[in-house]
PDB file of N, CA and C in Angstrom:
ATOM      1  N   MET A 614     120.793  87.396 104.778  1.00  0.00           N
ATOM      2  CA  MET A 614     121.005  88.558 103.964  1.00  0.00           C
ATOM      3  C   MET A 614     121.452  88.165 102.561  1.00  0.00           C
ATOM      4  N   LYS A 615     122.299  87.141 102.469  1.00  0.00           N
ATOM      5  CA  LYS A 615     122.761  86.691 101.156  1.00  0.00           C
ATOM      6  C   LYS A 615     121.610  86.127 100.341  1.00  0.00           C
ATOM      7  N   ALA A 616     120.693  85.447 101.002  1.00  0.00           N
ATOM      8  CA  ALA A 616     119.544  84.889 100.291  1.00  0.00           C
ATOM      9  C   ALA A 616     118.670  85.998  99.721  1.00  0.00           C
ATOM     10  N   LEU A 617     118.457  87.059 100.486  1.00  0.00           N
ATOM     11  CA  LEU A 617     117.660  88.184  99.995  1.00  0.00           C
ATOM     12  C   LEU A 617     118.354  88.871  98.829  1.00  0.00           C
ATOM     13  N   ARG A 618     119.666  89.011  98.896  1.00  0.00           N
ATOM     14  CA  ARG A 618     120.415  89.629  97.802  1.00  0.00           C
ATOM     15  C   ARG A 618     120.325  88.767  96.539  1.00  0.00           C
ATOM     16  N   ARG A 619     120.387  87.452  96.713  1.00  0.00           N
ATOM     17  CA  ARG A 619     120.288  86.535  95.570  1.00  0.00           C
ATOM     18  C   ARG A 619     118.902  86.628  94.934  1.00  0.00           C
ATOM     19  N   ILE A 620     117.864  86.720  95.746  1.00  0.00           N
ATOM     20  CA  ILE A 620     116.506  86.851  95.227  1.00  0.00           C
ATOM     21  C   ILE A 620     116.347  88.171  94.486  1.00  0.00           C
ATOM     22  N   ALA A 621     116.862  89.253  95.059  1.00  0.00           N
ATOM     23  CA  ALA A 621     116.767  90.562  94.408  1.00  0.00           C
ATOM     24  C   ALA A 621     117.524  90.579  93.093  1.00  0.00           C
ATOM     25  N   THR A 622     118.685  89.931  93.045  1.00  0.00           N
ATOM     26  CA  THR A 622     119.453  89.868  91.798  1.00  0.00           C
ATOM     27  C   THR A 622     118.697  89.074  90.746  1.00  0.00           C
ATOM     28  N   THR A 623     118.053  88.007  91.141  1.00  0.00           N
ATOM     29  CA  THR A 623     117.278  87.200  90.204  1.00  0.00           C
ATOM     30  C   THR A 623     116.077  87.968  89.669  1.00  0.00           C
ATOM     31  N   ILE A 624     115.405  88.708  90.537  1.00  0.00           N
ATOM     32  CA  ILE A 624     114.216  89.452  90.136  1.00  0.00           C
ATOM     33  C   ILE A 624     114.579  90.582  89.175  1.00  0.00           C
ATOM     34  N   THR A 625     115.729  91.207  89.363  1.00  0.00           N
ATOM     35  CA  THR A 625     116.099  92.383  88.566  1.00  0.00           C
ATOM     36  C   THR A 625     117.262  92.081  87.628  1.00  0.00           C
ATOM     37  N   ALA A 626     117.267  90.924  87.011  1.00  0.00           N
ATOM     38  CA  ALA A 626     118.396  90.526  86.180  1.00  0.00           C
ATOM     39  C   ALA A 626     118.399  91.196  84.813  1.00  0.00           C
ATOM     40  N   ASP A 627     117.313  91.704  84.331  1.00  0.00           N
ATOM     41  CA  ASP A 627     117.207  92.239  82.982  1.00  0.00           C
ATOM     42  C   ASP A 627     116.878  93.729  83.028  1.00  0.00           C
ATOM     43  N   HIS A 628     117.357  94.477  82.017  1.00  0.00           N
ATOM     44  CA  HIS A 628     117.084  95.925  81.973  1.00  0.00           C
ATOM     45  C   HIS A 628     115.593  96.209  81.812  1.00  0.00           C
ATOM     46  N   ALA A 629     114.892  95.369  81.076  1.00  0.00           N
ATOM     47  CA  ALA A 629     113.448  95.562  80.909  1.00  0.00           C
ATOM     48  C   ALA A 629     112.724  95.374  82.240  1.00  0.00           C
ATOM     49  N   VAL A 630     113.198  94.456  83.046  1.00  0.00           N
ATOM     50  CA  VAL A 630     112.588  94.219  84.355  1.00  0.00           C
ATOM     51  C   VAL A 630     112.858  95.408  85.276  1.00  0.00           C
ATOM     52  N   ILE A 631     114.071  95.954  85.218  1.00  0.00           N
ATOM     53  CA  ILE A 631     114.400  97.126  86.030  1.00  0.00           C
ATOM     54  C   ILE A 631     113.526  98.304  85.615  1.00  0.00           C
ATOM     55  N   ARG A 632     113.344  98.477  84.302  1.00  0.00           N
ATOM     56  CA  ARG A 632     112.479  99.558  83.816  1.00  0.00           C
ATOM     57  C   ARG A 632     111.055  99.363  84.314  1.00  0.00           C
ATOM     58  N   ALA A 633     110.578  98.128  84.313  1.00  0.00           N
ATOM     59  CA  ALA A 633     109.226  97.847  84.803  1.00  0.00           C
ATOM     60  C   ALA A 633     109.108  98.175  86.296  1.00  0.00           C
ATOM     61  N   TRP A 634     110.137  97.852  87.096  1.00  0.00           N
ATOM     62  CA  TRP A 634     110.120  98.199  88.522  1.00  0.00           C
ATOM     63  C   TRP A 634     110.101  99.706  88.701  1.00  0.00           C
ATOM     64  N   ARG A 635     110.824 100.440  87.842  1.00  0.00           N
ATOM     65  CA  ARG A 635     110.837 101.901  87.946  1.00  0.00           C
ATOM     66  C   ARG A 635     109.476 102.494  87.612  1.00  0.00           C
ATOM     67  N   VAL A 636     108.834 101.955  86.582  1.00  0.00           N
ATOM     68  CA  VAL A 636     107.489 102.429  86.235  1.00  0.00           C
ATOM     69  C   VAL A 636     106.524 102.113  87.370  1.00  0.00           C
ATOM     70  N   LEU A 637     106.628 100.916  87.924  1.00  0.00           N
ATOM     71  CA  LEU A 637     105.770 100.536  89.050  1.00  0.00           C
ATOM     72  C   LEU A 637     106.008 101.450  90.251  1.00  0.00           C
ATOM     73  N   THR A 638     107.267 101.815  90.495  1.00  0.00           N
ATOM     74  CA  THR A 638     107.588 102.708  91.605  1.00  0.00           C
ATOM     75  C   THR A 638     106.938 104.071  91.421  1.00  0.00           C
ATOM     76  N   VAL A 639     106.993 104.599  90.203  1.00  0.00           N
ATOM     77  CA  VAL A 639     106.368 105.904  89.943  1.00  0.00           C
ATOM     78  C   VAL A 639     104.855 105.812  90.116  1.00  0.00           C
ATOM     79  N   LEU A 640     104.253 104.755  89.587  1.00  0.00           N
ATOM     80  CA  LEU A 640     102.801 104.588  89.737  1.00  0.00           C
ATOM     81  C   LEU A 640     102.406 104.419  91.206  1.00  0.00           C
ATOM     82  N   LEU A 641     103.197 103.658  91.942  1.00  0.00           N
ATOM     83  CA  LEU A 641     102.917 103.498  93.376  1.00  0.00           C
ATOM     84  C   LEU A 641     103.085 104.811  94.129  1.00  0.00           C
ATOM     85  N   ALA A 642     104.091 105.606  93.745  1.00  0.00           N
ATOM     86  CA  ALA A 642     104.290 106.897  94.411  1.00  0.00           C
ATOM     87  C   ALA A 642     103.088 107.807  94.186  1.00  0.00           C
ATOM     88  N   ILE A 643     102.547 107.785  92.983  1.00  0.00           N
ATOM     89  CA  ILE A 643     101.362 108.597  92.694  1.00  0.00           C
ATOM     90  C   ILE A 643     100.167 108.093  93.508  1.00  0.00           C
ATOM     91  N   ALA A 644      99.960 106.773  93.503  1.00  0.00           N
ATOM     92  CA  ALA A 644      98.821 106.196  94.228  1.00  0.00           C
ATOM     93  C   ALA A 644      98.954 106.408  95.734  1.00  0.00           C
ATOM     94  N   VAL A 645     100.146 106.173  96.280  1.00  0.00           N
ATOM     95  CA  VAL A 645     100.356 106.337  97.718  1.00  0.00           C
ATOM     96  C   VAL A 645     100.211 107.802  98.111  1.00  0.00           C
ATOM     97  N   GLY A 646     100.723 108.690  97.273  1.00  0.00           N
ATOM     98  CA  GLY A 646     100.574 110.120  97.549  1.00  0.00           C
ATOM     99  C   GLY A 646      99.117 110.542  97.600  1.00  0.00           C
ATOM    100  N   TYR A 647      98.344 110.056  96.635  1.00  0.00           N
ATOM    101  CA  TYR A 647      96.912 110.377  96.623  1.00  0.00           C
ATOM    102  C   TYR A 647      96.213 109.801  97.858  1.00  0.00           C
ATOM    103  N   LEU A 648      96.460 108.521  98.132  1.00  0.00           N
ATOM    104  CA  LEU A 648      95.779 107.868  99.250  1.00  0.00           C
ATOM    105  C   LEU A 648      96.204 108.449 100.602  1.00  0.00           C
ATOM    106  N   ALA A 649      97.471 108.864 100.712  1.00  0.00           N
ATOM    107  CA  ALA A 649      97.936 109.438 101.984  1.00  0.00           C
ATOM    108  C   ALA A 649      97.335 110.812 102.230  1.00  0.00           C
ATOM    109  N   LEU A 650      97.033 111.542 101.155  1.00  0.00           N
ATOM    110  CA  LEU A 650      96.511 112.890 101.313  1.00  0.00           C
ATOM    111  C   LEU A 650      94.982 112.974 101.228  1.00  0.00           C
ATOM    112  N   ALA A 651      94.341 111.898 100.794  1.00  0.00           N
ATOM    113  CA  ALA A 651      92.881 111.889 100.683  1.00  0.00           C
ATOM    114  C   ALA A 651      92.259 111.874 102.089  1.00  0.00           C
ATOM    115  N   PRO A 652      91.184 112.616 102.295  1.00  0.00           N
ATOM    116  CA  PRO A 652      90.579 112.650 103.629  1.00  0.00           C
ATOM    117  C   PRO A 652      89.951 111.312 104.037  1.00  0.00           C
ATOM    118  N   HIS A 653      89.399 110.587 103.078  1.00  0.00           N
ATOM    119  CA  HIS A 653      88.789 109.288 103.362  1.00  0.00           C
ATOM    120  C   HIS A 653      89.239 108.302 102.292  1.00  0.00           C
ATOM    121  N   PRO A 654      89.812 107.155 102.702  1.00  0.00           N
ATOM    122  CA  PRO A 654      90.249 106.178 101.702  1.00  0.00           C
ATOM    123  C   PRO A 654      89.054 105.515 101.029  1.00  0.00           C
ATOM    124  N   PRO A 655      89.239 105.045  99.801  1.00  0.00           N
ATOM    125  CA  PRO A 655      88.151 104.298  99.160  1.00  0.00           C
ATOM    126  C   PRO A 655      87.812 103.061  99.991  1.00  0.00           C
ATOM    127  N   PRO A 656      86.538 102.698 100.088  1.00  0.00           N
ATOM    128  CA  PRO A 656      86.135 101.589 100.971  1.00  0.00           C
ATOM    129  C   PRO A 656      86.770 100.244 100.622  1.00  0.00           C
ATOM    130  N   GLY A 657      87.079  99.985  99.358  1.00  0.00           N
ATOM    131  CA  GLY A 657      87.651  98.700  98.973  1.00  0.00           C
ATOM    132  C   GLY A 657      89.108  98.538  99.354  1.00  0.00           C
ATOM    133  N   ILE A 658      89.804  99.633  99.614  1.00  0.00           N
ATOM    134  CA  ILE A 658      91.233  99.586  99.917  1.00  0.00           C
ATOM    135  C   ILE A 658      91.501  99.683 101.412  1.00  0.00           C
ATOM    136  N   ASP A 659      90.581 100.170 102.171  1.00  0.00           N
ATOM    137  CA  ASP A 659      90.768 100.396 103.603  1.00  0.00           C
ATOM    138  C   ASP A 659      90.952  99.081 104.345  1.00  0.00           C
ATOM    139  N   MET A 660      91.988  99.006 105.205  1.00  0.00           N
ATOM    140  CA  MET A 660      92.261  97.809 105.994  1.00  0.00           C
ATOM    141  C   MET A 660      91.669  97.899 107.394  1.00  0.00           C
ATOM    142  N   GLY A 661      90.975  98.981 107.676  1.00  0.00           N
ATOM    143  CA  GLY A 661      90.318  99.107 108.962  1.00  0.00           C
ATOM    144  C   GLY A 661      91.073  99.945 109.982  1.00  0.00           C
ATOM    145  N   TRP A 662      92.361 100.147 109.785  1.00  0.00           N
ATOM    146  CA  TRP A 662      93.149 100.939 110.716  1.00  0.00           C
ATOM    147  C   TRP A 662      94.061 101.831 109.906  1.00  0.00           C
ATOM    148  N   ASP A 663      94.010 103.113 110.146  1.00  0.00           N
ATOM    149  CA  ASP A 663      94.734 104.099 109.359  1.00  0.00           C
ATOM    150  C   ASP A 663      96.236 103.829 109.332  1.00  0.00           C
ATOM    151  N   LYS A 664      96.822 103.480 110.463  1.00  0.00           N
ATOM    152  CA  LYS A 664      98.274 103.247 110.534  1.00  0.00           C
ATOM    153  C   LYS A 664      98.676 102.034 109.709  1.00  0.00           C
ATOM    154  N   LEU A 665      97.841 100.999 109.684  1.00  0.00           N
ATOM    155  CA  LEU A 665      98.121  99.817 108.867  1.00  0.00           C
ATOM    156  C   LEU A 665      98.036 100.152 107.385  1.00  0.00           C
ATOM    157  N   ASN A 666      97.107 101.007 107.014  1.00  0.00           N
ATOM    158  CA  ASN A 666      97.011 101.470 105.627  1.00  0.00           C
ATOM    159  C   ASN A 666      98.308 102.154 105.204  1.00  0.00           C
ATOM    160  N   HIS A 667      98.784 103.067 106.026  1.00  0.00           N
ATOM    161  CA  HIS A 667     100.001 103.809 105.700  1.00  0.00           C
ATOM    162  C   HIS A 667     101.224 102.894 105.687  1.00  0.00           C
ATOM    163  N   ALA A 668     101.340 102.024 106.660  1.00  0.00           N
ATOM    164  CA  ALA A 668     102.498 101.130 106.738  1.00  0.00           C
ATOM    165  C   ALA A 668     102.567 100.209 105.522  1.00  0.00           C
ATOM    166  N   SER A 669     101.454  99.640 105.123  1.00  0.00           N
ATOM    167  CA  SER A 669     101.471  98.738 103.964  1.00  0.00           C
ATOM    168  C   SER A 669     101.746  99.497 102.672  1.00  0.00           C
ATOM    169  N   ALA A 670     101.206 100.696 102.535  1.00  0.00           N
ATOM    170  CA  ALA A 670     101.434 101.476 101.318  1.00  0.00           C
ATOM    171  C   ALA A 670     102.899 101.881 101.198  1.00  0.00           C
ATOM    172  N   PHE A 671     103.493 102.377 102.272  1.00  0.00           N
ATOM    173  CA  PHE A 671     104.882 102.821 102.208  1.00  0.00           C
ATOM    174  C   PHE A 671     105.856 101.652 102.164  1.00  0.00           C
ATOM    175  N   THR A 672     105.479 100.492 102.694  1.00  0.00           N
ATOM    176  CA  THR A 672     106.313  99.294 102.560  1.00  0.00           C
ATOM    177  C   THR A 672     106.356  98.842 101.108  1.00  0.00           C
ATOM    178  N   ALA A 673     105.214  98.834 100.448  1.00  0.00           N
ATOM    179  CA  ALA A 673     105.187  98.471  99.027  1.00  0.00           C
ATOM    180  C   ALA A 673     105.996  99.451  98.194  1.00  0.00           C
ATOM    181  N   LEU A 674     105.899 100.725  98.520  1.00  0.00           N
ATOM    182  CA  LEU A 674     106.656 101.744  97.798  1.00  0.00           C
ATOM    183  C   LEU A 674     108.159 101.558  98.024  1.00  0.00           C
ATOM    184  N   ALA A 675     108.581 101.311  99.237  1.00  0.00           N
ATOM    185  CA  ALA A 675     110.002 101.114  99.532  1.00  0.00           C
ATOM    186  C   ALA A 675     110.539  99.851  98.867  1.00  0.00           C
ATOM    187  N   PHE A 676     109.746  98.782  98.858  1.00  0.00           N
ATOM    188  CA  PHE A 676     110.168  97.533  98.228  1.00  0.00           C
ATOM    189  C   PHE A 676     110.376  97.720  96.730  1.00  0.00           C
ATOM    190  N   SER A 677     109.427  98.344  96.060  1.00  0.00           N
ATOM    191  CA  SER A 677     109.568  98.536  94.615  1.00  0.00           C
ATOM    192  C   SER A 677     110.691  99.520  94.297  1.00  0.00           C
ATOM    193  N   ALA A 678     110.890 100.523  95.141  1.00  0.00           N
ATOM    194  CA  ALA A 678     111.981 101.473  94.925  1.00  0.00           C
ATOM    195  C   ALA A 678     113.335 100.801  95.091  1.00  0.00           C
ATOM    196  N   SER A 679     113.457  99.912  96.050  1.00  0.00           N
ATOM    197  CA  SER A 679     114.740  99.233  96.250  1.00  0.00           C
ATOM    198  C   SER A 679     115.055  98.296  95.089  1.00  0.00           C
ATOM    199  N   LEU A 680     114.041  97.705  94.474  1.00  0.00           N
ATOM    200  CA  LEU A 680     114.278  96.835  93.325  1.00  0.00           C
ATOM    201  C   LEU A 680     114.434  97.608  92.021  1.00  0.00           C
ATOM    202  N   SER A 681     114.092  98.885  92.009  1.00  0.00           N
ATOM    203  CA  SER A 681     114.194  99.657  90.776  1.00  0.00           C
ATOM    204  C   SER A 681     115.619 100.096  90.479  1.00  0.00           C
ATOM    205  N   CYS A 682     116.508 100.037  91.450  1.00  0.00           N
ATOM    206  CA  CYS A 682     117.932 100.351  91.206  1.00  0.00           C
ATOM    207  C   CYS A 682     118.787  99.352  91.980  1.00  0.00           C
ATOM    208  N   PRO A 683     118.912  98.122  91.452  1.00  0.00           N
ATOM    209  CA  PRO A 683     119.553  97.047  92.203  1.00  0.00           C
ATOM    210  C   PRO A 683     121.063  97.181  92.353  1.00  0.00           C
ATOM    211  N   GLY A 684     121.757  97.806  91.394  1.00  0.00           N
ATOM    212  CA  GLY A 684     123.202  97.812  91.450  1.00  0.00           C
ATOM    213  C   GLY A 684     123.797  99.013  92.137  1.00  0.00           C
ATOM    214  N   SER A 685     123.015 100.021  92.385  1.00  0.00           N
ATOM    215  CA  SER A 685     123.544 101.278  92.896  1.00  0.00           C
ATOM    216  C   SER A 685     123.119 101.508  94.336  1.00  0.00           C
ATOM    217  N   ARG A 686     124.065 101.385  95.236  1.00  0.00           N
ATOM    218  CA  ARG A 686     123.753 101.616  96.640  1.00  0.00           C
ATOM    219  C   ARG A 686     123.432 103.092  96.885  1.00  0.00           C
ATOM    220  N   ARG A 687     124.130 103.981  96.192  1.00  0.00           N
ATOM    221  CA  ARG A 687     123.900 105.416  96.361  1.00  0.00           C
ATOM    222  C   ARG A 687     122.482 105.785  95.921  1.00  0.00           C
ATOM    223  N   ALA A 688     122.033 105.223  94.789  1.00  0.00           N
ATOM    224  CA  ALA A 688     120.682 105.518  94.309  1.00  0.00           C
ATOM    225  C   ALA A 688     119.635 104.990  95.279  1.00  0.00           C
ATOM    226  N   ARG A 689     119.870 103.813  95.849  1.00  0.00           N
ATOM    227  CA  ARG A 689     118.928 103.272  96.832  1.00  0.00           C
ATOM    228  C   ARG A 689     118.858 104.152  98.067  1.00  0.00           C
ATOM    229  N   LEU A 690     120.015 104.682  98.511  1.00  0.00           N
ATOM    230  CA  LEU A 690     120.006 105.574  99.673  1.00  0.00           C
ATOM    231  C   LEU A 690     119.264 106.868  99.365  1.00  0.00           C
ATOM    232  N   LEU A 691     119.402 107.374  98.137  1.00  0.00           N
ATOM    233  CA  LEU A 691     118.682 108.580  97.765  1.00  0.00           C
ATOM    234  C   LEU A 691     117.184 108.347  97.712  1.00  0.00           C
ATOM    235  N   LEU A 692     116.783 107.161  97.266  1.00  0.00           N
ATOM    236  CA  LEU A 692     115.357 106.849  97.241  1.00  0.00           C
ATOM    237  C   LEU A 692     114.824 106.751  98.655  1.00  0.00           C
TER     238      LEU A 692
END
């Protein structure tokens, strides 16, 4: 757990980097929202199994959201 915290602190050490993670989180939320609600995924993005598509999309969204507010536990819980 300490190693993961050290990596997260290194990745989000600068305010510009945190802002970039926040922008990425918003863009991912838009993309994941579209792909989750679309009746048929685009052929280039489909992994072959619907549940795997959803799991990978929401994992990427959760990862970027957790890095977008590294110092605030309350903000991470709200996300």
